[in-house]
């Protein structure tokens, strides 16, 4: 299908020059048999060094820019298309742009682009989006005059993620050299730069704040830009076993150790968390174990005698690769079967970021770039941890946390910026909105918030119908303030409708993000940090978790329900909502209703074209008593379709126990429950 579409476009382009680009495994073969002319260009975007302009002698020159009749970009997977987007900065303008995806996971939206919004596409003549085979896509756009090709590719890429782009990566970067796109995938703001500099100016301002040069072992030229600092990194091929073995001074083992023990985590190209992440994770009861090992000339993930995934030479694992491993119980890591140390680290970190449970013996010294958190996890797990569904998912969550926080693109570039001495924007602050009618629950709820880690937060505590000078409230508030975290206390009239109370609480918040919190549920210490991760990799307008764990207080029973997680959804638990305050503004805030407030907010987000993402629910326990909830379902609803159940309060291990209420001993409570 893709080959046919490309043949048609080549025949229809007239006498104009065509530029055909490819990225990812096996894509060159699709282009190899096409009828190209001598002045056409076949371009490997993975191999072309950033900073080197294309040579197009037959291109038109309009307003000082090269323009051709056709630019086609073929990517094997969305992960490869993100990488190609960064390289697209060198592509010429075109009147006909074709973007093709050979395979997708099915977790993303169709690649339907949205116009840039500044009038650049007002003369668009035609657009076609159609499937290619079972899981591929082809998107074509036709213009009477040339348009910025990178902008078109960017629109297609973000069409697969919905209207929201997610948090930006800072600092702004300029790149040079082969494999530079590995360091900044999916960023049209990244520019290519000459190896010696200087950084180009846009009017009077450099187009980037930090330059990164990626090269082999050859001598690098001196850096000439006095304003923009530069960092240097090696390609994954620079520490390949062949290069290490050819070292004239030492043997293979000694050279490998010398080169890798001195390397830090930040010397390894990061993971593109927008595509390589836990989305699509499935609970597996009795799946097989596969092996990350060497088969032939390539590292592969092999199940029995079948290769499920062939790992790229640079260690890249794609979103489509991860989808092919979801049925497995786990993957054993054989450290001998990789292109080189950096590639091995990237492959293992990518599998972990995708939530694939990993087992490993001792991690060799040359893989120190993996980082201590991941190393400790994969060497401390055993097969017994993967045979139980709950323990397997708990282990998967710990792996994905460690991998995304250590090797995610945003984390890596913040570390690079700090290394170069560049001031960085602060991380977003979360305003936790806690509204309660029960003074006896204030200490319990604040204790859950006080132990949140890895996040900058404030609390807006709204006392609905009672004053702040009640003894149990006063002591809990004082104990929370002793932690040093900001707390705003607001007293609302008892007869004020609940939705209006929540809006007043949001108005008193100063954070970038709003998190809704219930006063009687349990939250693990990484609850907010996990939601922030999900917000980054999902790009969703609103994130939360499901009611995976429910404690039925009437019968003293904990139920673990069979709920799908790590997926786009229409419903999450209202007490776990996390969204940007601008999203609340866009949907009109909470409706002024006494109940069903959360459901109405979710409906408004979806109606406005936004997406809701459900992360794992192991760090949250919903409490249900006999009645009085704003969400009214009887006990049978929660007992239906469960995976496991236990007598008593039995949460996931990720809850890390139950904190003591702040300012007062734990007490029984009665009263209306929202």
XYZ file of C-alpha atoms in Angstrom:
674
model
C 0.000 0.000 0.000
C 2.757 2.493 0.941
C 4.827 1.527 -2.117
C 1.787 1.981 -4.352
C 1.076 5.407 -2.868
C 4.688 6.465 -3.410
C 4.646 5.281 -7.035
C 1.505 7.321 -7.678
C 3.009 10.436 -6.117
C 6.221 10.097 -8.139
C 4.271 9.767 -11.368
C 2.092 12.769 -10.502
C 4.869 15.167 -9.448
C 5.712 16.259 -13.013
C 9.264 17.405 -13.672
C 10.017 18.612 -10.143
C 12.672 17.146 -7.879
C 11.587 14.623 -5.226
C 13.187 13.981 -1.830
C 12.347 10.570 -0.372
C 13.323 10.054 3.268
C 13.205 7.040 5.536
C 13.736 6.323 9.241
C 13.633 3.073 11.178
C 14.244 -0.573 10.375
C 13.504 -2.028 6.919
C 12.187 1.230 5.479
C 14.904 1.628 2.862
C 13.759 -1.554 1.134
C 10.318 -0.001 0.550
C 11.939 2.876 -1.343
C 14.622 0.859 -3.142
C 12.545 -0.174 -6.199
C 10.862 3.155 -6.849
C 11.396 4.886 -10.205
C 13.701 7.744 -9.202
C 15.331 10.291 -11.469
C 18.996 11.320 -11.308
C 18.195 14.594 -9.564
C 15.960 12.933 -6.938
C 17.377 12.376 -3.458
C 17.010 9.235 -1.353
C 17.815 10.232 2.238
C 18.388 8.126 5.359
C 17.283 10.464 8.143
C 18.879 8.212 10.777
C 22.305 8.529 9.159
C 22.282 12.133 7.955
C 24.253 14.291 10.427
C 22.343 17.233 11.831
C 24.020 20.481 10.906
C 24.877 19.357 7.367
C 22.599 21.017 4.771
C 21.204 18.926 1.921
C 22.617 19.364 -1.572
C 19.730 19.905 -4.012
C 21.154 21.454 -7.200
C 17.835 21.194 -9.109
C 15.629 22.662 -6.367
C 13.839 25.951 -6.904
C 14.991 28.868 -4.762
C 12.126 30.995 -3.453
C 12.873 33.827 -1.042
C 16.271 32.279 -0.387
C 14.904 28.819 0.509
C 15.080 25.558 -1.446
C 11.771 24.167 -2.704
C 10.943 20.855 -4.418
C 7.879 19.206 -5.859
C 7.640 16.298 -3.432
C 8.982 15.368 -0.003
C 8.027 11.922 1.286
C 8.889 10.779 4.821
C 8.534 7.072 5.554
C 8.940 5.901 9.153
C 8.776 2.353 10.443
C 6.933 3.320 13.671
C 5.749 6.450 15.526
C 8.983 6.308 17.558
C 10.961 6.534 14.312
C 8.715 9.324 13.019
C 9.455 11.374 16.150
C 13.154 11.015 15.449
C 12.607 11.912 11.783
C 10.755 15.053 12.846
C 13.909 16.448 14.422
C 15.916 15.679 11.268
C 13.191 17.288 9.121
C 14.642 20.703 9.951
C 16.978 20.186 6.953
C 14.248 19.211 4.494
C 13.300 21.689 1.743
C 9.912 23.294 1.312
C 7.527 21.294 -0.868
C 4.179 21.583 -2.636
C 3.341 17.920 -1.992
C 4.213 16.266 1.338
C 3.594 12.584 2.062
C 4.115 11.083 5.522
C 3.807 7.311 5.895
C 3.890 5.065 8.951
C 4.625 1.421 8.182
C 3.224 0.184 11.519
C 1.546 1.548 14.649
C 0.428 0.049 17.944
C -3.214 1.074 17.604
C -2.985 3.014 20.902
C -2.695 6.372 19.156
C -5.099 8.453 17.099
C -5.018 8.453 13.266
C -2.441 10.906 11.863
C -4.927 13.652 11.023
C -2.951 16.918 11.065
C -4.253 20.243 12.311
C -3.180 23.436 10.530
C -0.474 25.504 12.255
C -2.851 28.362 12.978
C -0.987 31.349 11.500
C -2.506 31.215 8.029
C 0.272 29.096 6.483
C -2.164 26.498 5.149
C -5.034 28.684 3.999
C -4.429 27.684 0.380
C -4.301 23.940 1.142
C -5.828 22.207 -1.881
C -6.270 18.635 -0.713
C -5.487 16.283 2.153
C -5.768 12.504 2.220
C -5.401 10.178 5.206
C -5.780 6.469 4.676
C -4.747 3.185 6.195
C -1.834 1.215 4.803
C -2.205 -2.519 5.321
C -3.360 -3.512 8.814
C -1.620 -1.000 11.059
C 0.068 1.593 8.835
C -1.040 5.027 7.681
C -0.418 7.372 4.762
C -1.099 11.099 4.992
C -0.733 13.393 1.959
C -1.092 17.151 1.701
C -1.124 19.224 -1.526
C -0.389 22.936 -1.735
C -0.212 25.308 -4.734
C 2.985 26.806 -3.307
C 5.735 25.338 -1.197
C 5.256 25.052 2.585
C 7.606 24.244 5.437
C 7.975 20.456 5.308
C 9.040 20.111 8.945
C 5.878 21.938 9.964
C 3.742 19.468 8.019
C 5.514 16.468 9.570
C 5.085 18.068 12.984
C 1.333 18.436 12.414
C 1.063 14.777 11.399
C 3.079 13.598 14.417
C 0.944 15.510 16.857
C -2.239 14.430 15.147
C -1.494 10.985 16.576
C -1.343 12.462 20.099
C -4.428 14.681 20.081
C -4.425 18.435 20.304
C -2.144 18.645 23.331
C 1.629 18.501 22.919
C 2.489 17.900 26.553
C 5.259 19.561 28.587
C 8.113 21.027 26.555
C 11.705 19.884 26.898
C 14.114 22.532 28.197
C 16.574 23.993 27.404
C 16.157 24.833 23.703
C 18.793 22.944 21.749
C 20.898 23.056 18.617
C 22.374 19.776 17.429
C 25.244 18.524 15.338
C 26.356 15.147 14.106
C 25.066 11.644 13.423
C 22.650 10.212 16.015
C 21.906 13.738 17.259
C 18.206 13.037 16.676
C 18.377 10.296 19.335
C 18.933 13.030 21.886
C 16.003 15.255 20.912
C 13.281 13.271 19.096
C 10.047 15.011 18.149
C 11.322 18.562 18.533
C 10.882 20.930 15.587
C 12.404 23.685 17.695
C 15.799 21.955 17.564
C 18.105 23.318 14.855
C 21.141 21.885 13.146
C 24.427 23.693 13.667
C 27.934 23.491 12.216
C 30.371 21.456 14.324
C 32.397 24.565 15.140
C 29.438 26.914 15.537
C 28.344 29.597 15.870
C 24.685 29.106 16.677
C 22.454 30.839 14.082
C 20.501 33.899 15.148
C 16.799 34.570 14.743
C 16.959 38.329 14.451
C 19.222 39.055 17.431
C 18.597 35.892 19.493
C 20.361 32.508 19.206
C 17.974 29.762 18.067
C 19.113 27.574 20.951
C 20.401 27.850 24.517
C 22.618 24.755 24.466
C 24.545 23.076 21.652
C 25.068 19.314 21.669
C 27.608 17.709 19.334
C 27.360 13.968 18.804
C 30.313 12.324 17.096
C 32.645 9.337 17.055
C 36.160 9.235 18.431
C 37.537 11.720 15.903
C 38.930 15.077 16.943
C 36.248 17.742 17.328
C 36.834 21.316 16.124
C 37.033 24.147 18.610
C 33.726 25.777 19.531
C 33.473 29.356 18.302
C 30.237 30.628 19.861
C 30.992 32.783 22.935
C 27.350 32.914 24.071
C 25.869 29.430 23.677
C 27.698 26.661 25.584
C 28.419 23.299 23.963
C 28.461 19.731 25.267
C 29.935 16.740 23.464
C 28.658 13.178 23.441
C 29.752 10.052 21.617
C 27.677 8.048 19.165
C 26.554 4.574 20.206
C 28.973 3.185 17.619
C 31.938 4.852 19.339
C 31.916 2.186 22.057
C 30.977 -0.783 19.886
C 32.750 -4.029 20.636
C 34.608 -3.786 17.308
C 35.964 -0.348 18.186
C 36.932 -1.456 21.673
C 38.594 -4.635 20.391
C 40.717 -2.633 17.931
C 42.203 -0.466 20.684
C 45.965 -0.850 20.386
C 46.808 -0.144 24.011
C 44.753 -2.652 25.993
C 42.682 -5.764 25.639
C 38.951 -5.884 25.151
C 37.922 -6.301 28.787
C 40.214 -3.605 30.165
C 39.327 -1.110 27.434
C 35.637 -1.731 27.895
C 35.859 -1.211 31.639
C 37.969 1.920 31.269
C 35.568 3.502 28.799
C 32.351 2.610 30.553
C 33.124 2.890 34.249
C 33.942 6.577 33.727
C 30.718 7.189 31.806
C 27.703 8.563 33.632
C 24.025 8.039 33.017
C 23.915 11.363 31.198
C 26.353 10.126 28.562
C 23.659 7.802 27.205
C 21.141 9.069 24.636
C 17.726 9.393 26.313
C 14.461 7.558 25.764
C 11.618 9.190 23.836
C 9.036 8.842 26.599
C 6.216 10.152 24.399
C 6.285 6.841 22.505
C 8.366 4.484 24.672
C 6.246 4.221 27.810
C 3.833 1.863 29.626
C 0.832 2.653 27.401
C -0.764 -0.656 26.494
C 0.550 -2.584 29.527
C -1.447 -5.754 30.152
C -1.775 -8.044 33.122
C -0.356 -11.459 32.267
C -1.018 -14.528 34.372
C 0.975 -17.308 32.770
C 2.824 -15.881 29.786
C 6.244 -17.055 28.668
C 9.627 -15.576 29.448
C 11.671 -14.310 26.505
C 15.340 -13.369 26.279
C 17.096 -10.182 25.246
C 20.082 -11.825 23.595
C 22.188 -12.114 20.457
C 20.869 -14.001 17.440
C 22.896 -13.762 14.274
C 24.347 -10.277 13.999
C 21.645 -8.494 15.993
C 20.353 -8.146 19.519
C 16.832 -9.550 19.651
C 14.059 -10.366 22.074
C 13.578 -14.049 21.451
C 10.719 -16.259 22.645
C 11.672 -19.897 22.121
C 12.807 -20.077 18.499
C 10.971 -16.926 17.405
C 12.433 -13.406 17.256
C 9.727 -11.034 18.471
C 11.823 -7.864 18.222
C 15.093 -6.994 16.508
C 16.798 -4.209 18.432
C 18.312 -1.415 16.352
C 22.096 -1.083 16.393
C 21.827 2.114 18.457
C 19.695 0.357 21.088
C 16.388 1.958 20.100
C 13.280 0.012 21.098
C 10.103 1.393 19.523
C 6.492 1.567 20.643
C 5.614 -1.130 18.098
C 8.376 -3.330 19.537
C 6.848 -2.955 23.001
C 3.402 -3.908 21.708
C 4.885 -7.183 20.445
C 6.086 -8.032 23.966
C 2.945 -7.300 25.974
C 1.887 -10.957 26.071
C 5.112 -11.998 27.812
C 5.435 -12.556 31.530
C 8.862 -10.932 31.344
C 12.219 -10.720 29.570
C 15.568 -12.084 30.764
C 18.548 -9.853 29.976
C 21.635 -11.485 28.485
C 24.294 -8.786 28.661
C 26.530 -10.442 26.068
C 24.299 -9.865 23.058
C 24.423 -6.202 22.094
C 26.135 -3.902 19.615
C 28.040 -2.146 22.400
C 27.687 -0.777 25.950
C 25.620 2.334 25.125
C 23.286 0.403 22.850
C 22.787 -2.256 25.511
C 21.950 0.315 28.170
C 19.467 2.083 25.871
C 17.719 -1.186 24.991
C 17.358 -2.319 28.603
C 16.259 1.134 29.793
C 13.687 1.312 26.979
C 12.156 -2.040 27.904
C 11.968 -0.921 31.526
C 10.377 2.403 30.538
C 7.745 0.437 28.660
C 6.928 -1.479 31.829
C 8.273 -4.802 30.516
C 9.277 -6.858 33.590
C 13.005 -7.642 33.393
C 15.184 -10.273 35.047
C 18.957 -10.091 35.110
C 21.993 -11.535 36.760
C 24.799 -9.232 37.736
C 25.027 -6.079 35.618
C 28.535 -5.714 34.134
C 30.641 -2.686 35.017
C 30.510 -1.413 31.449
C 26.724 -0.938 31.819
C 27.053 1.557 34.686
C 25.184 4.082 32.526
C 22.013 2.174 33.369
C 22.008 3.887 36.755
C 21.795 2.448 40.253
C 17.964 2.530 40.602
C 17.412 0.345 37.543
C 20.398 -1.881 38.265
C 19.169 -2.624 41.775
C 15.666 -3.419 40.563
C 16.492 -5.823 37.749
C 19.117 -7.707 39.743
C 16.867 -7.984 42.797
C 13.847 -9.526 41.045
C 13.241 -13.226 40.530
C 10.910 -15.355 38.452
C 8.581 -15.700 41.435
C 7.928 -11.952 41.240
C 6.481 -12.402 37.750
C 4.204 -15.376 38.397
C 1.738 -13.448 40.539
C -0.201 -10.806 38.574
C -0.158 -8.223 41.354
C 3.535 -8.609 42.199
C 4.376 -8.504 38.497
C 2.495 -5.222 38.009
C 4.041 -3.709 41.141
C 7.485 -4.588 39.809
C 6.617 -3.166 36.400
C 5.574 0.145 37.971
C 8.847 0.393 39.891
C 10.802 -0.301 36.688
C 8.975 2.267 34.591
C 9.348 4.901 37.304
C 13.104 4.368 37.542
C 13.632 4.246 33.772
C 11.522 7.279 32.890
C 12.925 9.424 35.695
C 16.507 8.410 34.916
C 16.499 8.111 31.126
C 13.492 10.116 29.898
C 14.227 12.911 27.442
C 12.989 15.697 29.736
C 15.072 14.415 32.667
C 18.161 14.013 30.513
C 17.984 17.522 29.074
C 17.443 19.090 32.469
C 20.610 17.290 33.565
C 22.467 18.506 30.462
C 21.276 22.051 31.086
C 22.505 21.884 34.672
C 25.850 20.521 33.476
C 26.210 23.456 31.085
C 25.183 25.982 33.750
C 21.952 27.047 32.027
C 19.130 28.333 34.281
C 16.160 25.994 33.938
C 12.446 26.649 34.389
C 11.049 25.251 37.610
C 9.048 22.066 37.621
C 5.257 22.623 37.732
C 3.646 23.070 41.132
C 0.621 20.943 42.001
C -2.212 22.506 43.987
C -4.014 19.744 45.869
C -7.678 20.637 46.355
C -9.051 18.975 49.495
C -12.684 19.765 50.318
C -14.293 18.077 53.325
C -17.426 18.235 55.465
C -15.858 16.098 58.219
C -13.464 17.686 60.707
C -12.461 14.258 61.995
C -11.020 13.359 58.558
C -8.775 16.403 58.116
C -5.793 14.823 59.870
C -6.222 11.559 57.923
C -6.325 13.327 54.551
C -3.430 15.709 55.277
C -1.288 12.760 56.345
C -1.773 11.227 52.888
C -0.690 14.463 51.208
C 2.232 15.106 53.555
C 4.056 11.962 52.474
C 3.922 12.707 48.731
C 7.450 12.725 47.298
C 9.106 13.858 44.097
C 6.686 16.736 43.529
C 6.353 20.418 44.440
C 2.909 20.876 45.966
C 0.643 23.129 47.980
C -2.680 22.293 49.633
C -5.910 24.232 49.501
C -7.953 22.872 52.405
C -11.615 23.861 52.217
C -13.686 23.266 55.351
C -17.255 22.908 54.115
C -19.568 23.954 56.909
C -17.283 24.020 59.962
C -14.612 26.413 61.274
C -10.833 25.986 61.294
C -10.597 26.528 65.067
C -11.975 23.112 65.952
C -9.265 21.339 67.987
C -8.796 18.360 65.678
C -8.581 20.635 62.649
C -6.244 23.128 64.270
C -3.780 20.429 65.404
C -3.797 18.703 61.979
C -3.196 21.989 60.157
C -0.332 22.866 62.509
C 1.265 19.448 62.014
C 1.070 19.782 58.238
C 2.600 23.266 58.288
C 5.478 21.848 60.296
C 6.433 19.892 57.178
C 7.244 23.184 55.440
C 4.745 22.721 52.645
C 2.327 25.565 51.830
C -1.247 25.263 53.067
C -4.188 27.573 52.394
C -7.261 27.132 54.618
C -10.656 28.264 53.358
C -13.987 28.074 55.175
C -17.063 27.595 52.985
C -20.683 27.986 54.063
C -22.487 24.737 54.748
C -25.267 25.550 52.273
C -22.906 26.349 49.370
C -23.234 23.774 46.575
C -20.296 21.368 46.273
C -19.273 22.253 42.714
C -19.160 25.942 43.607
C -17.011 25.139 46.658
C -14.498 23.363 44.432
C -14.330 26.337 42.072
C -13.655 28.647 45.022
C -10.863 26.293 46.088
C -9.278 26.387 42.644
C -9.456 30.189 42.684
C -7.318 30.172 45.844
C -4.693 27.843 44.346
C -1.401 29.152 42.943
C -0.158 25.975 41.248
C 0.160 25.200 37.543
C -1.720 21.916 37.995
C -4.813 21.056 40.005
C -5.187 17.723 41.775
C -8.478 16.736 43.366
C -8.207 14.781 46.615
C -10.812 12.848 48.590
C -10.696 12.998 52.372
C -11.348 9.315 53.107
C -9.341 7.413 50.465
C -5.770 6.151 50.712
C -2.939 7.391 48.490
C 0.575 5.997 48.101
C 3.607 8.294 48.489
C 4.261 8.333 44.722
C 0.656 8.988 43.718
C 1.203 12.532 42.452
C 4.667 11.843 41.014
C 3.252 8.939 39.003
C 0.458 11.145 37.652
C 3.009 13.768 36.601
C 4.916 11.074 34.703
C 1.693 9.948 33.015
C 0.895 13.557 32.093
C 4.293 13.808 30.380
C 4.232 10.605 28.360
C 0.512 10.523 27.531
C 0.066 14.144 26.470
C -3.483 13.936 27.848
C -5.437 16.934 29.122
C -6.474 15.079 32.255
C -4.924 12.072 33.992
C -5.933 9.918 36.919
C -6.309 6.289 37.969
C -9.128 3.798 38.178
C -10.723 2.167 41.209
C -8.429 -0.854 40.999
C -8.307 -1.323 44.782
C -11.518 -0.852 46.753
C -11.900 -1.290 50.502
C -15.481 -2.263 51.384
C -15.692 -1.075 54.972
C -19.081 -2.677 55.703
C -17.734 -6.191 55.218
C -14.030 -5.456 55.912
C -12.968 -6.662 52.474
C -10.368 -5.381 49.976
C -11.013 -6.056 46.308
C -8.492 -5.799 43.461
C -10.586 -5.280 40.365
C -9.776 -6.239 36.804
C -9.492 -2.713 35.425
C -7.502 -1.748 32.352
C -4.787 0.802 33.072
C -2.207 2.770 31.067
C -4.718 3.653 28.375
C -6.959 6.441 27.152
C -10.354 6.175 28.795
C -13.613 7.953 29.538
C -13.607 7.356 33.280
C -11.198 7.647 36.202
C -11.646 7.926 39.963
C -12.733 11.467 40.828
C -10.405 11.605 43.797
C -7.390 11.182 41.512
C -8.033 13.892 38.903
C -4.923 15.833 37.824
C -5.207 18.508 35.161
C -3.814 21.888 34.151
C -5.714 24.843 35.563
C -6.024 26.161 31.999
C -7.984 22.993 31.122
C -10.405 23.764 33.944
C -10.776 27.252 32.532
C -11.411 25.872 29.028
C -14.231 23.598 30.213
C -15.792 26.192 32.520
C -14.603 24.743 35.812
C -16.660 22.407 37.980
C -20.386 22.560 37.451
C -22.351 24.099 40.384
C -24.026 20.814 41.302
C -24.274 18.895 44.591
C -23.070 15.567 43.145
C -21.602 13.849 40.036
C -19.121 16.730 39.792
C -16.232 14.567 38.669
C -18.229 12.807 35.949
C -19.406 16.135 34.589
C -15.808 17.382 34.398
C -14.705 14.277 32.480
C -17.592 14.686 30.045
C -16.678 18.344 29.502
C -13.034 17.507 28.763
C -14.018 14.881 26.191
C -16.643 17.141 24.632
C -13.996 19.834 24.243
C -11.755 17.499 22.253
C -9.451 16.586 25.150
C -8.207 13.193 26.218
C -8.309 11.402 29.564
C -5.580 8.946 30.494
C -5.801 6.277 33.168
C -2.458 5.423 34.785
C -1.860 2.416 37.026
C -4.117 2.251 40.086
C -1.843 0.482 42.554
C -1.123 3.611 44.594
C -4.745 4.386 45.427
C -7.436 2.664 47.499
C -11.061 3.768 47.262
C -12.987 3.492 50.524
C -16.662 2.517 50.346
C -19.040 2.571 53.306
C -22.757 2.005 53.505
C -23.969 5.139 51.735
C -23.829 8.882 51.371
C -21.367 8.956 48.471
C -21.798 11.409 45.622
C -21.058 8.444 43.345
C -23.720 5.904 44.275
C -23.094 2.292 43.392
C -24.009 -0.657 45.605
C -21.492 -3.173 46.917
C -22.219 -5.686 44.157
C -20.787 -3.244 41.608
C -17.364 -3.446 43.237
C -17.475 -7.192 43.776
C -18.128 -7.790 40.094
C -15.256 -8.728 37.800
C -12.541 -8.705 40.453
C -9.152 -10.393 40.160
C -8.419 -10.993 43.838
C -9.930 -10.199 47.209
C -8.698 -10.284 50.791
C -10.251 -9.907 54.233
C -9.258 -6.670 55.934
C -7.413 -3.656 54.550
C -4.965 -5.128 52.042
C -3.541 -2.562 49.588
C -0.803 -2.938 47.015
C 2.764 -2.884 48.300
C 3.170 0.434 46.444
C 0.992 2.067 49.115
C 3.879 1.528 51.576
C 1.510 1.245 54.496
C -0.877 3.741 56.053
C 0.341 7.024 57.585
C -0.881 8.098 61.011
C -3.318 11.025 60.904
C -1.638 14.370 61.478
C -2.335 16.079 64.770
C -4.441 13.304 66.264
C -4.508 9.552 66.805
C -6.363 7.396 64.303
C -10.084 7.398 65.118
C -13.226 5.863 63.784
C -15.461 8.305 61.969
C -19.077 8.647 60.948
C -21.017 11.014 58.811
C -21.841 11.738 55.216
C -19.262 10.547 52.707
C -18.825 12.210 49.348
